[in-house]
Short mmCIF file of C-alpha atoms and ligand atoms in Angstrom, two decimals:
data_model
loop_
_atom_site.label_atom_id
_atom_site.label_comp_id
_atom_site.label_asym_id
_atom_site.label_seq_id
_atom_site.Cartn_x
_atom_site.Cartn_y
_atom_site.Cartn_z
CA MET A 1 -81.64 -141.38 170.59
CA LYS A 2 -83.36 -144.80 170.27
CA ASP A 3 -86.61 -143.19 171.01
CA LEU A 4 -85.81 -140.47 168.48
CA GLN A 5 -85.14 -142.72 165.75
CA ASN A 6 -88.23 -144.70 166.33
CA ASN A 7 -90.22 -141.37 166.05
CA ALA A 8 -88.39 -140.79 162.85
CA ILE A 9 -89.53 -144.12 161.45
CA THR A 10 -92.97 -143.35 162.50
CA VAL A 11 -92.77 -139.87 160.64
CA LEU A 12 -91.64 -141.90 157.63
CA ASN A 13 -94.33 -144.52 157.77
CA ASN A 14 -97.17 -141.91 158.38
CA ASN A 15 -96.14 -140.01 155.12
CA TRP A 16 -95.98 -143.12 153.04
CA LYS A 17 -99.02 -143.28 150.69
CA ASP A 18 -98.92 -146.87 149.50
CA LYS A 19 -96.31 -146.23 146.62
CA PHE A 20 -94.93 -142.70 147.39
CA SER A 21 -94.02 -140.38 150.24
CA ILE A 22 -95.29 -136.92 150.90
CA PRO A 23 -92.96 -134.30 152.41
CA CYS A 24 -95.52 -133.75 155.10
CA ALA A 25 -99.09 -133.76 155.60
CA LYS A 26 -101.41 -130.59 154.67
CA LEU A 27 -98.36 -128.34 153.47
CA TYR A 28 -97.03 -130.68 150.75
CA PRO A 29 -99.74 -133.42 149.88
CA PHE A 30 -98.04 -134.85 146.74
CA GLN A 31 -94.74 -136.25 145.63
CA TRP A 32 -91.72 -133.97 145.15
CA PHE A 33 -88.74 -135.00 143.23
CA TRP A 34 -85.87 -134.41 145.58
CA ASP A 35 -87.66 -135.05 148.74
CA SER A 36 -88.53 -138.60 147.27
CA GLY A 37 -84.84 -139.38 146.60
CA LEU A 38 -83.85 -138.22 149.99
CA ILE A 39 -86.75 -140.00 151.65
CA ALA A 40 -85.37 -143.16 150.09
CA ILE A 41 -82.17 -143.01 151.73
CA GLY A 42 -84.25 -142.99 155.17
CA PHE A 43 -86.17 -145.97 154.08
CA ALA A 44 -83.33 -147.77 153.03
CA HIS A 45 -82.05 -148.30 156.50
CA PHE A 46 -85.41 -150.18 157.66
CA ASP A 47 -87.39 -151.00 154.59
CA MET A 48 -85.70 -151.51 151.54
CA PRO A 49 -88.90 -152.42 149.54
CA LYS A 50 -90.34 -149.03 150.40
CA ALA A 51 -87.16 -147.17 149.25
CA GLU A 52 -87.36 -149.08 145.87
CA LYS A 53 -90.94 -148.37 145.51
CA GLU A 54 -90.41 -144.75 146.18
CA ILE A 55 -87.89 -144.51 143.44
CA GLU A 56 -90.02 -146.53 140.97
CA THR A 57 -93.02 -144.19 141.26
CA LEU A 58 -90.88 -141.16 140.84
CA LEU A 59 -89.35 -142.58 137.72
CA ASP A 60 -92.78 -143.78 136.48
CA ALA A 61 -93.75 -140.21 136.16
CA GLN A 62 -90.72 -139.45 133.91
CA TRP A 63 -91.51 -137.94 130.50
CA SER A 64 -90.61 -139.52 127.36
CA ASN A 65 -88.02 -136.92 126.77
CA GLY A 66 -86.21 -137.86 130.06
CA PHE A 67 -87.54 -135.07 132.13
CA ILE A 68 -88.50 -135.73 135.60
CA PRO A 69 -91.15 -133.24 137.08
CA HIS A 70 -90.66 -131.30 140.71
CA ILE A 71 -94.33 -132.39 141.91
CA ILE A 72 -96.21 -135.43 140.75
CA PHE A 73 -99.82 -134.75 141.67
CA HIS A 74 -100.90 -138.51 142.42
CA THR A 75 -104.20 -137.27 144.11
CA GLU A 76 -106.74 -134.33 143.72
CA THR A 77 -106.85 -131.91 146.57
CA ASP A 78 -107.59 -128.25 146.88
CA THR A 79 -105.34 -127.81 149.81
CA TYR A 80 -102.29 -126.72 147.50
CA PHE A 81 -101.70 -123.83 145.25
CA PRO A 82 -100.76 -123.84 142.52
CA GLY A 83 -102.02 -127.39 141.79
CA PRO A 84 -102.25 -129.42 138.37
CA ASP A 85 -104.75 -127.07 136.89
CA PHE A 86 -102.43 -124.18 136.95
CA HIS A 87 -99.25 -125.95 135.96
CA ARG A 88 -100.86 -127.84 132.98
CA SER A 89 -97.97 -130.38 132.34
CA ASP A 90 -100.25 -131.68 129.44
CA LEU A 91 -98.99 -128.67 127.52
CA HIS A 92 -95.75 -130.29 126.74
CA PRO A 93 -95.92 -132.74 124.14
CA GLN A 94 -93.78 -135.29 125.76
CA SER A 95 -95.08 -135.05 129.40
CA SER A 96 -96.64 -138.23 130.97
CA GLU A 97 -99.97 -139.21 130.19
CA LYS A 98 -100.20 -141.22 133.32
CA TYR A 99 -99.50 -138.51 135.73
CA LYS A 100 -100.33 -134.79 136.14
CA SER A 101 -97.23 -132.77 137.24
CA THR A 102 -95.42 -129.48 137.19
CA GLY A 103 -93.36 -128.45 134.22
CA MET A 104 -90.27 -127.80 136.06
CA THR A 105 -87.95 -130.22 137.78
CA GLN A 106 -85.69 -130.07 140.98
CA PRO A 107 -82.09 -130.91 141.83
CA PRO A 108 -81.48 -134.38 140.28
CA VAL A 109 -80.56 -136.51 143.40
CA THR A 110 -81.59 -139.84 141.95
CA GLY A 111 -78.10 -141.12 140.64
CA PHE A 112 -76.44 -140.56 144.11
CA VAL A 113 -79.39 -141.86 145.96
CA LEU A 114 -79.20 -145.17 144.20
CA GLU A 115 -75.57 -145.44 145.12
CA ASP A 116 -76.71 -144.62 148.73
CA LEU A 117 -79.07 -147.62 148.71
CA TYR A 118 -76.14 -149.54 147.57
CA ARG A 119 -74.17 -148.40 150.31
CA ILE A 120 -76.77 -149.02 153.00
CA SER A 121 -78.22 -152.27 151.71
CA LYS A 122 -77.51 -155.55 153.75
CA ASP A 123 -78.29 -157.62 150.39
CA ARG A 124 -76.28 -155.97 147.89
CA ASP A 125 -76.96 -158.53 145.18
CA ALA A 126 -80.59 -157.79 145.39
CA THR A 127 -80.31 -153.87 145.48
CA LEU A 128 -78.08 -154.04 142.47
CA LYS A 129 -80.68 -155.95 140.60
CA PHE A 130 -82.91 -153.33 141.53
CA ILE A 131 -80.66 -150.62 140.54
CA GLU A 132 -80.13 -152.34 137.14
CA SER A 133 -83.84 -152.20 136.62
CA VAL A 134 -83.96 -148.37 136.85
CA ILE A 135 -80.64 -146.82 136.11
CA ASP A 136 -81.10 -146.35 132.54
CA LYS A 137 -84.10 -143.89 133.33
CA VAL A 138 -81.88 -142.00 135.43
CA TYR A 139 -79.27 -142.02 132.59
CA LYS A 140 -81.98 -140.71 130.28
CA ASN A 141 -82.58 -137.82 132.88
CA HIS A 142 -79.11 -136.83 132.67
CA GLU A 143 -79.22 -136.84 129.03
CA TYR A 144 -82.47 -134.56 129.30
CA PHE A 145 -80.17 -132.01 131.20
CA TYR A 146 -77.24 -131.90 128.86
CA ASN A 147 -79.26 -131.79 125.62
CA GLN A 148 -81.84 -129.59 126.81
CA ARG A 149 -80.64 -127.27 129.61
CA ASP A 150 -77.28 -126.31 128.39
CA PRO A 151 -78.00 -123.96 125.32
CA GLN A 152 -74.26 -122.81 124.97
CA ASP A 153 -73.03 -126.50 125.34
CA GLU A 154 -70.73 -125.53 128.49
CA GLY A 155 -71.43 -128.57 130.81
CA LEU A 156 -73.47 -126.47 133.13
CA VAL A 157 -77.25 -126.87 133.12
CA TYR A 158 -79.77 -124.04 133.71
CA ILE A 159 -82.76 -123.79 135.97
CA TYR A 160 -85.49 -121.35 134.81
CA HIS A 161 -87.51 -120.96 138.08
CA ASN A 162 -86.57 -120.71 141.75
CA TRP A 163 -88.71 -123.64 142.63
CA GLU A 164 -86.34 -125.69 140.43
CA SER A 165 -83.36 -124.78 142.82
CA GLY A 166 -85.11 -126.41 145.83
CA THR A 167 -84.01 -123.22 147.77
CA ASP A 168 -87.10 -121.64 146.91
CA ASN A 169 -87.04 -118.08 148.37
CA SER A 170 -83.26 -117.63 148.74
CA PRO A 171 -82.46 -113.83 148.96
CA ILE A 172 -80.17 -114.56 145.81
CA TRP A 173 -83.56 -114.53 143.70
CA ASP A 174 -84.15 -110.89 145.03
CA ASP A 175 -81.43 -109.97 142.51
CA ILE A 176 -83.37 -111.47 139.76
CA TRP A 177 -86.96 -110.12 140.93
CA ASP A 178 -85.08 -106.68 140.72
CA THR A 179 -84.76 -107.23 136.99
CA MET A 180 -88.56 -108.14 136.60
CA ASN A 181 -92.06 -106.33 137.00
CA PRO A 182 -94.66 -109.01 136.87
CA PRO A 183 -98.60 -108.17 137.07
CA GLU A 184 -100.23 -108.54 140.17
CA TYR A 185 -101.97 -111.91 140.15
CA THR A 186 -105.24 -112.57 141.92
CA PHE A 187 -105.06 -116.08 143.67
CA GLU A 188 -105.63 -117.69 146.81
CA ARG A 189 -102.68 -119.12 148.83
CA ARG A 190 -102.83 -122.32 150.70
CA ASP A 191 -99.47 -122.54 152.29
CA THR A 192 -100.23 -119.72 154.69
CA THR A 193 -103.23 -121.40 155.94
CA HIS A 194 -100.86 -124.29 157.21
CA VAL A 195 -97.91 -122.26 158.34
CA ASP A 196 -97.22 -118.78 159.89
CA ALA A 197 -96.92 -116.18 157.06
CA ALA A 198 -94.07 -114.70 158.71
CA GLN A 199 -92.13 -117.93 157.73
CA ARG A 200 -93.23 -118.19 154.05
CA PRO A 201 -92.54 -116.01 151.00
CA SER A 202 -94.64 -112.60 150.38
CA LYS A 203 -97.42 -112.29 147.94
CA ARG A 204 -95.20 -110.07 145.71
CA GLU A 205 -92.70 -112.91 145.64
CA TYR A 206 -95.38 -115.31 144.48
CA ASP A 207 -96.52 -112.88 141.44
CA HIS A 208 -92.90 -113.38 140.35
CA TYR A 209 -93.12 -117.15 140.78
CA LEU A 210 -96.24 -117.58 138.87
CA HIS A 211 -95.27 -114.95 136.10
CA ILE A 212 -92.31 -117.16 135.23
CA ILE A 213 -94.72 -120.23 134.95
CA GLU A 214 -97.14 -118.24 132.75
CA ILE A 215 -94.25 -117.61 130.36
CA ALA A 216 -93.22 -121.22 130.21
CA LYS A 217 -96.76 -122.32 129.62
CA GLN A 218 -97.25 -119.73 126.73
CA ASN A 219 -94.51 -121.87 125.11
CA ASN A 220 -95.79 -125.22 126.01
CA TYR A 221 -92.92 -125.86 128.29
CA ASN A 222 -90.50 -125.96 125.32
CA ASP A 223 -87.01 -125.85 126.64
CA GLN A 224 -85.41 -123.84 123.76
CA LYS A 225 -88.18 -121.21 124.11
CA ILE A 226 -87.81 -120.93 127.84
CA ALA A 227 -83.96 -120.50 127.32
CA GLU A 228 -84.56 -117.71 124.99
CA LEU A 229 -87.51 -115.95 126.94
CA SER A 230 -87.39 -116.85 130.67
CA PRO A 231 -86.63 -113.80 132.90
CA PHE A 232 -85.26 -116.29 135.34
CA LEU A 233 -82.17 -118.45 133.77
CA VAL A 234 -79.67 -119.40 136.24
CA GLN A 235 -76.79 -121.89 136.62
CA ASP A 236 -77.07 -122.73 140.35
CA PRO A 237 -74.13 -124.25 142.10
CA LEU A 238 -76.28 -126.65 144.36
CA PHE A 239 -78.19 -127.84 141.41
CA ASN A 240 -75.18 -128.45 139.32
CA ALA A 241 -73.03 -130.04 142.27
CA VAL A 242 -76.10 -132.51 142.58
CA LEU A 243 -76.02 -133.30 138.84
CA LEU A 244 -72.31 -134.06 138.83
CA LYS A 245 -72.41 -135.93 142.08
CA SER A 246 -75.10 -138.15 140.47
CA ASN A 247 -73.06 -138.29 137.16
CA GLN A 248 -70.16 -139.90 139.43
CA SER A 249 -72.47 -142.33 141.03
CA LEU A 250 -73.78 -143.53 137.85
CA ILE A 251 -70.58 -144.14 136.49
CA ASP A 252 -69.59 -146.14 139.69
CA LEU A 253 -72.88 -148.05 139.52
CA TYR A 254 -72.53 -148.95 135.81
CA ARG A 255 -68.98 -150.10 136.53
CA ILE A 256 -70.18 -152.44 139.38
CA ILE A 257 -73.06 -153.89 137.26
CA GLY A 258 -70.10 -154.71 134.75
CA ASN A 259 -72.23 -155.28 131.63
CA LYS A 260 -70.16 -154.24 128.64
CA ASN A 261 -73.27 -152.95 126.90
CA ASN A 262 -73.13 -149.92 129.27
CA ASN A 263 -69.64 -148.87 128.15
CA ASP A 264 -71.09 -146.18 125.71
CA LYS A 265 -73.07 -144.75 128.80
CA ILE A 266 -69.88 -144.68 131.04
CA HIS A 267 -68.14 -142.98 128.28
CA GLN A 268 -70.67 -140.45 127.95
CA LEU A 269 -71.15 -139.67 131.42
CA GLN A 270 -67.45 -139.30 131.92
CA LYS A 271 -67.33 -136.72 129.09
CA TRP A 272 -70.19 -134.75 130.76
CA GLN A 273 -68.28 -135.20 134.07
CA ASP A 274 -65.03 -133.87 132.92
CA LYS A 275 -66.41 -130.96 131.06
CA GLY A 276 -68.92 -129.96 133.88
CA THR A 277 -66.28 -130.16 136.50
CA LYS A 278 -64.05 -127.71 134.65
CA ALA A 279 -66.75 -125.30 133.73
CA PHE A 280 -68.32 -125.38 137.32
CA ASN A 281 -64.71 -124.52 138.77
CA ASN A 282 -63.97 -121.85 136.04
CA LYS A 283 -67.39 -120.30 136.01
CA LEU A 284 -69.26 -120.58 139.47
CA TYR A 285 -66.16 -119.84 141.64
CA ASP A 286 -65.92 -116.46 142.74
CA GLU A 287 -62.31 -115.38 143.76
CA GLU A 288 -63.16 -112.38 145.85
CA LEU A 289 -65.75 -114.23 148.11
CA GLY A 290 -63.75 -117.45 147.92
CA VAL A 291 -66.85 -119.79 147.38
CA TYR A 292 -69.05 -120.97 144.52
CA VAL A 293 -71.99 -118.73 143.76
CA HIS A 294 -74.82 -118.65 141.26
CA TYR A 295 -74.67 -117.18 137.78
CA ASP A 296 -77.42 -115.24 136.19
CA LEU A 297 -77.31 -116.51 132.62
CA ARG A 298 -80.25 -114.14 131.63
CA ASN A 299 -78.30 -110.97 132.69
CA GLU A 300 -74.87 -112.45 132.25
CA LYS A 301 -73.43 -111.87 135.70
CA LEU A 302 -72.54 -113.75 139.00
CA LEU A 303 -74.87 -113.13 141.96
CA LYS A 304 -72.35 -112.56 144.43
CA HIS A 305 -74.06 -113.83 147.71
CA ILE A 306 -72.74 -116.67 150.11
CA SER A 307 -75.46 -119.24 151.02
CA SER A 308 -75.19 -122.98 151.91
CA SER A 309 -75.51 -123.55 148.28
CA SER A 310 -71.95 -122.17 147.95
CA PHE A 311 -70.60 -125.09 149.85
CA ALA A 312 -72.52 -127.88 148.20
CA PRO A 313 -69.62 -128.48 145.72
CA LEU A 314 -67.73 -130.08 148.61
CA PHE A 315 -70.46 -132.91 148.56
CA ALA A 316 -69.65 -133.60 144.78
CA ASN A 317 -65.87 -133.49 145.24
CA LEU A 318 -65.40 -130.51 142.86
CA PRO A 319 -63.16 -127.96 144.57
CA SER A 320 -59.36 -128.45 144.76
CA GLU A 321 -58.08 -129.15 148.39
CA ALA A 322 -56.84 -125.61 148.51
CA ARG A 323 -60.26 -124.01 147.59
CA ALA A 324 -62.01 -126.55 149.98
CA LYS A 325 -59.78 -125.25 152.76
CA LYS A 326 -60.74 -121.74 152.01
CA MET A 327 -64.34 -122.35 151.70
CA VAL A 328 -64.37 -124.12 154.88
CA ASP A 329 -62.59 -121.24 156.75
CA ILE A 330 -65.27 -118.94 155.18
CA MET A 331 -68.23 -121.07 156.48
CA MET A 332 -66.71 -121.37 160.10
CA GLU A 333 -66.06 -117.64 160.07
CA LYS A 334 -69.66 -116.39 158.76
CA PHE A 335 -71.84 -119.36 159.54
CA GLY A 336 -69.91 -121.07 162.34
CA ASN A 337 -69.86 -118.84 165.36
CA PRO A 338 -70.59 -120.74 168.68
CA ASP A 339 -73.89 -119.18 169.03
CA GLN A 340 -75.15 -120.24 165.71
CA TYR A 341 -76.05 -123.89 164.63
CA LEU A 342 -74.45 -125.10 161.45
CA CYS A 343 -75.67 -124.34 158.72
CA ALA A 344 -77.73 -121.51 158.16
CA SER A 345 -79.01 -121.28 154.56
CA PHE A 346 -77.92 -117.83 154.00
CA ASP A 347 -74.96 -115.50 155.22
CA PRO A 348 -75.82 -114.74 158.71
CA THR A 349 -73.61 -111.48 158.30
CA SER A 350 -75.78 -110.45 155.33
CA ASP A 351 -78.63 -107.90 155.85
CA ARG A 352 -80.84 -110.22 153.89
CA PHE A 353 -80.63 -112.87 156.55
CA ASN A 354 -83.76 -113.82 158.29
CA PRO A 355 -83.30 -116.64 160.53
CA LYS A 356 -87.05 -117.46 160.61
CA LYS A 357 -87.94 -117.28 156.97
CA TYR A 358 -87.92 -120.54 154.87
CA TRP A 359 -84.56 -120.47 152.75
CA ARG A 360 -83.54 -116.72 153.89
CA GLY A 361 -81.64 -118.05 156.89
CA PRO A 362 -82.96 -121.19 158.76
CA VAL A 363 -81.00 -124.53 158.94
CA TRP A 364 -82.25 -127.29 156.56
CA VAL A 365 -81.38 -130.86 157.11
CA ASN A 366 -80.95 -131.91 153.61
CA LEU A 367 -78.22 -129.31 152.94
CA ASN A 368 -76.62 -130.04 156.32
CA TRP A 369 -76.50 -133.71 155.30
CA MET A 370 -74.73 -132.95 152.21
CA LEU A 371 -72.30 -130.74 153.76
CA TYR A 372 -71.80 -133.47 156.37
CA TYR A 373 -70.58 -136.02 153.89
CA GLY A 374 -68.66 -133.17 151.75
CA LEU A 375 -66.63 -132.24 154.79
CA LYS A 376 -65.84 -135.68 155.84
CA GLN A 377 -64.63 -136.48 152.31
CA TYR A 378 -62.25 -133.60 152.35
CA GLY A 379 -60.99 -134.77 155.92
CA PHE A 380 -62.39 -131.89 157.87
CA TYR A 381 -63.43 -134.48 160.44
CA ASP A 382 -64.10 -131.83 163.25
CA ILE A 383 -66.17 -129.67 161.60
CA ALA A 384 -68.13 -132.84 159.81
CA LYS A 385 -68.76 -134.01 163.33
CA ARG A 386 -70.19 -130.49 164.56
CA MET A 387 -72.36 -130.63 161.31
CA LYS A 388 -73.74 -133.91 162.26
CA GLN A 389 -74.10 -133.07 166.13
CA ASP A 390 -75.77 -129.73 165.36
CA THR A 391 -78.11 -131.38 162.86
CA ILE A 392 -79.18 -134.15 165.49
CA GLU A 393 -79.40 -131.47 168.40
CA ILE A 394 -81.81 -129.29 166.56
CA ILE A 395 -84.18 -132.36 165.93
CA ASP A 396 -83.67 -133.34 169.58
CA ASN A 397 -84.55 -129.83 170.58
CA ASN A 398 -87.85 -129.32 168.51
CA GLY A 399 -88.83 -132.37 166.41
CA PHE A 400 -88.73 -133.13 162.78
CA TYR A 401 -89.39 -129.78 161.51
CA GLU A 402 -88.99 -128.75 157.91
CA TYR A 403 -86.37 -125.86 158.94
CA PHE A 404 -84.98 -124.63 162.20
CA ASP A 405 -83.77 -121.31 163.40
CA SER A 406 -80.02 -121.07 163.18
CA ARG A 407 -79.62 -119.17 166.64
CA LYS A 408 -79.08 -121.38 169.44
CA GLN A 409 -80.80 -118.99 172.07
CA GLU A 410 -83.92 -119.52 170.16
CA HIS A 411 -84.08 -123.25 170.79
CA LYS A 412 -84.25 -123.05 174.62
CA ASN A 413 -88.09 -123.51 174.63
CA GLY A 414 -88.18 -126.10 172.13
CA ASN A 415 -90.05 -123.98 169.54
CA ALA A 416 -87.23 -123.10 166.90
CA GLY A 417 -88.59 -125.56 164.30
CA TYR A 418 -90.47 -123.87 161.60
CA GLY A 419 -92.62 -124.61 158.50
CA GLY A 420 -93.99 -128.12 158.16
CA HIS A 421 -93.88 -130.60 160.97
CA ASN A 422 -93.24 -134.31 160.89
CA PHE A 423 -91.43 -133.43 157.74
CA SER A 424 -90.08 -136.61 155.90
CA TRP A 425 -86.57 -135.70 154.83
CA SER A 426 -85.61 -134.34 158.18
CA ALA A 427 -86.66 -137.88 159.61
CA ALA A 428 -85.09 -139.84 156.64
CA LEU A 429 -81.52 -138.03 156.83
CA PHE A 430 -81.56 -138.15 160.53
CA ILE A 431 -81.93 -141.98 160.44
CA ASP A 432 -78.94 -141.96 157.72
CA LEU A 433 -76.85 -139.85 160.14
CA LEU A 434 -77.39 -141.74 163.13
CA ASN A 435 -76.61 -145.06 161.34
CA GLU A 436 -73.80 -144.11 158.74
C1 LIG B 501 -90.29 -126.58 149.82
C2 LIG B 501 -88.84 -126.81 149.58
C3 LIG B 501 -88.35 -127.63 148.57
C4 LIG B 501 -89.00 -128.95 148.76
C5 LIG B 501 -90.50 -128.74 148.94
C6 LIG B 501 -91.38 -129.98 149.60
O1 LIG B 501 -90.90 -126.04 148.62
O2 LIG B 501 -88.43 -125.28 149.28
O3 LIG B 501 -87.02 -127.90 148.40
O4 LIG B 501 -88.81 -129.87 147.75
O5 LIG B 501 -90.90 -127.63 149.95
O6 LIG B 501 -90.79 -130.48 150.57
#
């Protein structure tokens, strides 16, 4: 394991670009929001200055309305599509003048990441000083979400694009694509020059992705207009669980900082937290399936599919003990067969399951990491242990890939790792799992 840990450190150091990290060479050559946060957790174990710089750079790209973009284009490169000239973040009047970016966001991990840095730090006073210097920016990001992404004032925020979910081509979005009929765009993809097309989304799926962005651009990325017009408008259980988890971390950290000037912020965070938790449990839980699901706000209906996102609420401590028990039973029944590694990204018993294709089935280290902490928090120690061991084993079998086949038999030859290789968050969270 020592060697593997050293390899993980090498992956992170190689993907470090002076003030931020790329998720992996070639396929993802810029800074991504939630990657960046999760990568900082890995660095915190062996190089805290890099962890801090990673977060500082991310927050430096924040817009003046509090928004943090999903990709920050630090460099010019034509190996990525769609790049800055397609996204045109400058259309939004409050976008960053310093950095080109996309006009969409990603799961807001920054709050809980700051708390993880504090947990991991060997010099907590110094780390707390760093946290004090950036925490208000994260607060402002949450304020953005609650003020701009919750049109019905429910305590739940929407995403307007599948790329905002982080689970980019989940079969859940098939339900939304069925409600759309975008034009056929002409464009040159770059992802399939780096990765086998069988492991990536189809051309027709990309038409949908681009069409939603075109609509947002026609409206200069105005949040109200997007809420009115976007064909994709979803309350995602993973995204909202991450936001609530981060709310709680901000509350805890402001308390540790202990400055009276922060009391109003703590009070406001608590209000979002109480309202959000209630709404989350009322609206996103499906009694019939026994898990949390996505809500399609545009077409006003639950999208009744079980994915790894369905279990993410465990990480944020949202379900009651009874619900948690039921969720874990379902996880073990559908995802936990002995011939499967935990935890497939989509229901292995569904006919939409594809164990090789991106978010349509493969195991992802970042979700496993969240589920591990969630299971432990609820006292499911044996299953948590398996989640951790499975995660370590898939990496040990194949290397630090972006995603992995969930079927154990595919791992025999050591080529069950898919997508990008030497992938940063797989390395970062592996280090955290080994050392927690
Ligand atoms: C893929 C993933 C997304 C991630 C990005 C960069 O698009 O779906 O979650 O942030 O790669 O690693």
